[in-house]
Amino acid sequence: MIKLKNNRADSKLISIWWFAVLFLIAGGIVAGTLLFYSRGIDVRALESNVLSDRVLNCLVKDGYIKQDFLENKTDIFKECGLSEKIINKSSSYYLSLSIIDLQTNKKEIGVSFGNMAFEKDCKISLSVLNAENYPKCSDKKVVIIDEDYRKLELNIVAGSNYQYRPE
Amino acid sequence: MIYSSKKANVSLLEKVIFIVLNMVFFLALIVFISRMSSGSSNIEEVYAKNIALSIDAMESGTQVNISVSEVYSAARKNKFSEFPIVIQDNVVTVKAIRGTGYGFRYFSNKNVSFQIDKSVEGQEVLSIKVD
């Protein structure tokens, strides 16, 4: 009789432990799920890619660079339909353009906009795979020609570190 | 003999309760995870980013159509009657549930106009035009 009573008590103890373990596992799963979904979808790499594509498409037509840009007469924001306020003042974006003459190796143009701290950050994020808190950047190099048929290399670096903040 | 049968009944009842409690527990866990993965806040984020990136990538004079029936069905499910998609001041805001919604900024400076074709319920389409 005593043995029987002990068995029943044991089985109750086991089920309490069973549920305690279950709740621990559930707590872990719930915490993991909440963490995963609260992180958000990272589109910074896509955004920097779109930004560099947009600048490239508006400055280069059929392999020819716009001469106004080479003569520093182009307002890149107006020309490419970019918001100067967002790119320059939000500190979430970076855009850099440089043109090198491939025959003389001389730098023809070098302009940068947005958050200048991203210049170094982009170099790190492009060379290191897991630079989670660094901006995501896109680096494009294109060989172009000007109206005098000079071979030039256009280098566009665009970076974005824009993440959602409640408005 | 009667005593033994009573004990067997209690033991069976205990086992049934144990199994039912386990099943309820796992069901609650599955429901929680599936709600999180297809929740309104997730839909708001996906569509706000999708629309904002589409606007950034669009060339002048082009139009893009995006199916937004998922946003509308989430809004209907949450009994949210306001306009769920707003594009204003360089921010795309998607709201499928009462609250602030999800706003995502775009860097394009071009004129953006949009309209939602709601002629067929469950097949709402957002048309975005960039001038």
mmCIF file with all atom_site columns, C-alpha atoms in Angstrom, chain A residues 1 4 8 12 15 18-19 22-23 26 29-30 33-34 37 40-41 43 46-47 50-51 54 57 80-83 86-87 90 92-93 162 164, chain B residues 3 7 10 14 18 21-22 25-26 29 32-33 36-37 42 45-46 49 53 55-59 90 101-110:
data_model
loop_
_atom_site.group_PDB
_atom_site.id
_atom_site.type_symbol
_atom_site.label_atom_id
_atom_site.label_alt_id
_atom_site.label_comp_id
_atom_site.label_asym_id
_atom_site.label_entity_id
_atom_site.label_seq_id
_atom_site.pdbx_PDB_ins_code
_atom_site.Cartn_x
_atom_site.Cartn_y
_atom_site.Cartn_z
_atom_site.occupancy
_atom_site.B_iso_or_equiv
_atom_site.pdbx_formal_charge
_atom_site.auth_seq_id
_atom_site.auth_comp_id
_atom_site.auth_asym_id
_atom_site.auth_atom_id
_atom_site.pdbx_PDB_model_num
ATOM 1  C CA . MET A 1 1   ? 0.000   0.000  0.000   1.00 0.00 ? 1   MET A CA 1
ATOM 2  C CA . LEU A 1 4   ? 1.480   2.232  -4.310  1.00 0.00 ? 4   LEU A CA 1
ATOM 3  C CA . ARG A 1 8   ? 1.162   7.899  -7.459  1.00 0.00 ? 8   ARG A CA 1
ATOM 4  C CA . LYS A 1 12  ? 2.294   13.534 -10.114 1.00 0.00 ? 12  LYS A CA 1
ATOM 5  C CA . SER A 1 15  ? 3.866   15.511 -14.642 1.00 0.00 ? 15  SER A CA 1
ATOM 6  C CA . TRP A 1 18  ? 6.994   17.652 -17.468 1.00 0.00 ? 18  TRP A CA 1
ATOM 7  C CA . PHE A 1 19  ? 4.894   20.819 -17.636 1.00 0.00 ? 19  PHE A CA 1
ATOM 8  C CA . LEU A 1 22  ? 7.366   22.299 -21.479 1.00 0.00 ? 22  LEU A CA 1
ATOM 9  C CA . PHE A 1 23  ? 6.854   25.875 -20.287 1.00 0.00 ? 23  PHE A CA 1
ATOM 10 C CA . ALA A 1 26  ? 7.765   27.272 -24.892 1.00 0.00 ? 26  ALA A CA 1
ATOM 11 C CA . ILE A 1 29  ? 10.435  29.384 -28.593 1.00 0.00 ? 29  ILE A CA 1
ATOM 12 C CA . VAL A 1 30  ? 8.255   32.449 -27.863 1.00 0.00 ? 30  VAL A CA 1
ATOM 13 C CA . THR A 1 33  ? 10.055  34.065 -32.400 1.00 0.00 ? 33  THR A CA 1
ATOM 14 C CA . LEU A 1 34  ? 9.524   37.541 -30.912 1.00 0.00 ? 34  LEU A CA 1
ATOM 15 C CA . TYR A 1 37  ? 10.081  39.077 -36.015 1.00 0.00 ? 37  TYR A CA 1
ATOM 16 C CA . GLY A 1 40  ? 12.493  43.553 -39.241 1.00 0.00 ? 40  GLY A CA 1
ATOM 17 C CA . ILE A 1 41  ? 13.341  42.892 -42.856 1.00 0.00 ? 41  ILE A CA 1
ATOM 18 C CA . VAL A 1 43  ? 16.400  46.104 -47.201 1.00 0.00 ? 43  VAL A CA 1
ATOM 19 C CA . LEU A 1 46  ? 18.560  46.668 -51.916 1.00 0.00 ? 46  LEU A CA 1
ATOM 20 C CA . GLU A 1 47  ? 18.181  50.374 -51.202 1.00 0.00 ? 47  GLU A CA 1
ATOM 21 C CA . VAL A 1 50  ? 18.669  51.026 -56.215 1.00 0.00 ? 50  VAL A CA 1
ATOM 22 C CA . LEU A 1 51  ? 20.382  54.333 -55.394 1.00 0.00 ? 51  LEU A CA 1
ATOM 23 C CA . ARG A 1 54  ? 19.438  55.251 -60.390 1.00 0.00 ? 54  ARG A CA 1
ATOM 24 C CA . ASN A 1 57  ? 21.103  55.341 -65.345 1.00 0.00 ? 57  ASN A CA 1
ATOM 25 C CA . CYS A 1 80  ? 18.394  62.052 -61.012 1.00 0.00 ? 80  CYS A CA 1
ATOM 26 C CA . GLY A 1 81  ? 15.209  62.998 -59.138 1.00 0.00 ? 81  GLY A CA 1
ATOM 27 C CA . LEU A 1 82  ? 16.662  62.414 -55.689 1.00 0.00 ? 82  LEU A CA 1
ATOM 28 C CA . SER A 1 83  ? 15.540  64.187 -52.550 1.00 0.00 ? 83  SER A CA 1
ATOM 29 C CA . ILE A 1 86  ? 16.658  62.942 -47.397 1.00 0.00 ? 86  ILE A CA 1
ATOM 30 C CA . ILE A 1 87  ? 20.076  62.062 -48.821 1.00 0.00 ? 87  ILE A CA 1
ATOM 31 C CA . SER A 1 90  ? 18.816  62.254 -42.812 1.00 0.00 ? 90  SER A CA 1
ATOM 32 C CA . SER A 1 92  ? 21.131  57.470 -43.377 1.00 0.00 ? 92  SER A CA 1
ATOM 33 C CA . TYR A 1 93  ? 22.543  57.575 -46.905 1.00 0.00 ? 93  TYR A CA 1
ATOM 34 C CA . TYR A 1 162 ? 18.092  53.509 -43.002 1.00 0.00 ? 162 TYR A CA 1
ATOM 35 C CA . TYR A 1 164 ? 12.489  52.023 -39.540 1.00 0.00 ? 164 TYR A CA 1
ATOM 36 C CA . TYR B 2 3   ? -11.542 -0.841 -5.575  1.00 0.00 ? 3   TYR B CA 1
ATOM 37 C CA . LYS B 2 7   ? -8.285  3.076  -9.409  1.00 0.00 ? 7   LYS B CA 1
ATOM 38 C CA . VAL B 2 10  ? -8.809  7.460  -12.053 1.00 0.00 ? 10  VAL B CA 1
ATOM 39 C CA . GLU B 2 14  ? -5.320  11.311 -15.310 1.00 0.00 ? 14  GLU B CA 1
ATOM 40 C CA . PHE B 2 18  ? -2.341  14.788 -19.284 1.00 0.00 ? 18  PHE B CA 1
ATOM 41 C CA . LEU B 2 21  ? -3.171  19.372 -21.651 1.00 0.00 ? 21  LEU B CA 1
ATOM 42 C CA . ASN B 2 22  ? -0.154  18.498 -23.778 1.00 0.00 ? 22  ASN B CA 1
ATOM 43 C CA . PHE B 2 25  ? -0.083  23.378 -25.030 1.00 0.00 ? 25  PHE B CA 1
ATOM 44 C CA . PHE B 2 26  ? 1.382   22.430 -28.432 1.00 0.00 ? 26  PHE B CA 1
ATOM 45 C CA . LEU B 2 29  ? 2.406   27.226 -29.456 1.00 0.00 ? 29  LEU B CA 1
ATOM 46 C CA . PHE B 2 32  ? 1.255   31.694 -31.669 1.00 0.00 ? 32  PHE B CA 1
ATOM 47 C CA . ILE B 2 33  ? 4.026   31.043 -34.222 1.00 0.00 ? 33  ILE B CA 1
ATOM 48 C CA . MET B 2 36  ? 3.434   35.889 -35.626 1.00 0.00 ? 36  MET B CA 1
ATOM 49 C CA . SER B 2 37  ? 4.550   34.844 -39.115 1.00 0.00 ? 37  SER B CA 1
ATOM 50 C CA . ASN B 2 42  ? 4.547   41.722 -40.619 1.00 0.00 ? 42  ASN B CA 1
ATOM 51 C CA . GLU B 2 45  ? 6.306   46.087 -42.940 1.00 0.00 ? 45  GLU B CA 1
ATOM 52 C CA . VAL B 2 46  ? 6.581   43.921 -46.064 1.00 0.00 ? 46  VAL B CA 1
ATOM 53 C CA . LYS B 2 49  ? 9.135   48.445 -47.857 1.00 0.00 ? 49  LYS B CA 1
ATOM 54 C CA . LEU B 2 53  ? 11.601  50.442 -52.943 1.00 0.00 ? 53  LEU B CA 1
ATOM 55 C CA . ILE B 2 55  ? 9.007   54.018 -56.043 1.00 0.00 ? 55  ILE B CA 1
ATOM 56 C CA . ASP B 2 56  ? 12.782  54.502 -55.651 1.00 0.00 ? 56  ASP B CA 1
ATOM 57 C CA . ALA B 2 57  ? 13.474  52.205 -58.585 1.00 0.00 ? 57  ALA B CA 1
ATOM 58 C CA . MET B 2 58  ? 10.846  53.700 -60.909 1.00 0.00 ? 58  MET B CA 1
ATOM 59 C CA . GLU B 2 59  ? 11.821  55.877 -63.853 1.00 0.00 ? 59  GLU B CA 1
ATOM 60 C CA . ASN B 2 90  ? 8.199   60.766 -49.065 1.00 0.00 ? 90  ASN B CA 1
ATOM 61 C CA . GLY B 2 101 ? 1.112   51.524 -38.841 1.00 0.00 ? 101 GLY B CA 1
ATOM 62 C CA . TYR B 2 102 ? 4.461   51.046 -40.559 1.00 0.00 ? 102 TYR B CA 1
ATOM 63 C CA . GLY B 2 103 ? 6.054   53.982 -42.367 1.00 0.00 ? 103 GLY B CA 1
ATOM 64 C CA . PHE B 2 104 ? 9.020   53.617 -44.711 1.00 0.00 ? 104 PHE B CA 1
ATOM 65 C CA . ARG B 2 105 ? 10.744  56.527 -46.407 1.00 0.00 ? 105 ARG B CA 1
ATOM 66 C CA . TYR B 2 106 ? 11.770  56.708 -50.061 1.00 0.00 ? 106 TYR B CA 1
ATOM 67 C CA . PHE B 2 107 ? 14.485  58.998 -51.453 1.00 0.00 ? 107 PHE B CA 1
ATOM 68 C CA . SER B 2 108 ? 12.934  59.714 -54.841 1.00 0.00 ? 108 SER B CA 1
ATOM 69 C CA . ASN B 2 109 ? 11.966  63.347 -55.333 1.00 0.00 ? 109 ASN B CA 1
ATOM 70 C CA . LYS B 2 110 ? 9.631   62.794 -58.255 1.00 0.00 ? 110 LYS B CA 1
#
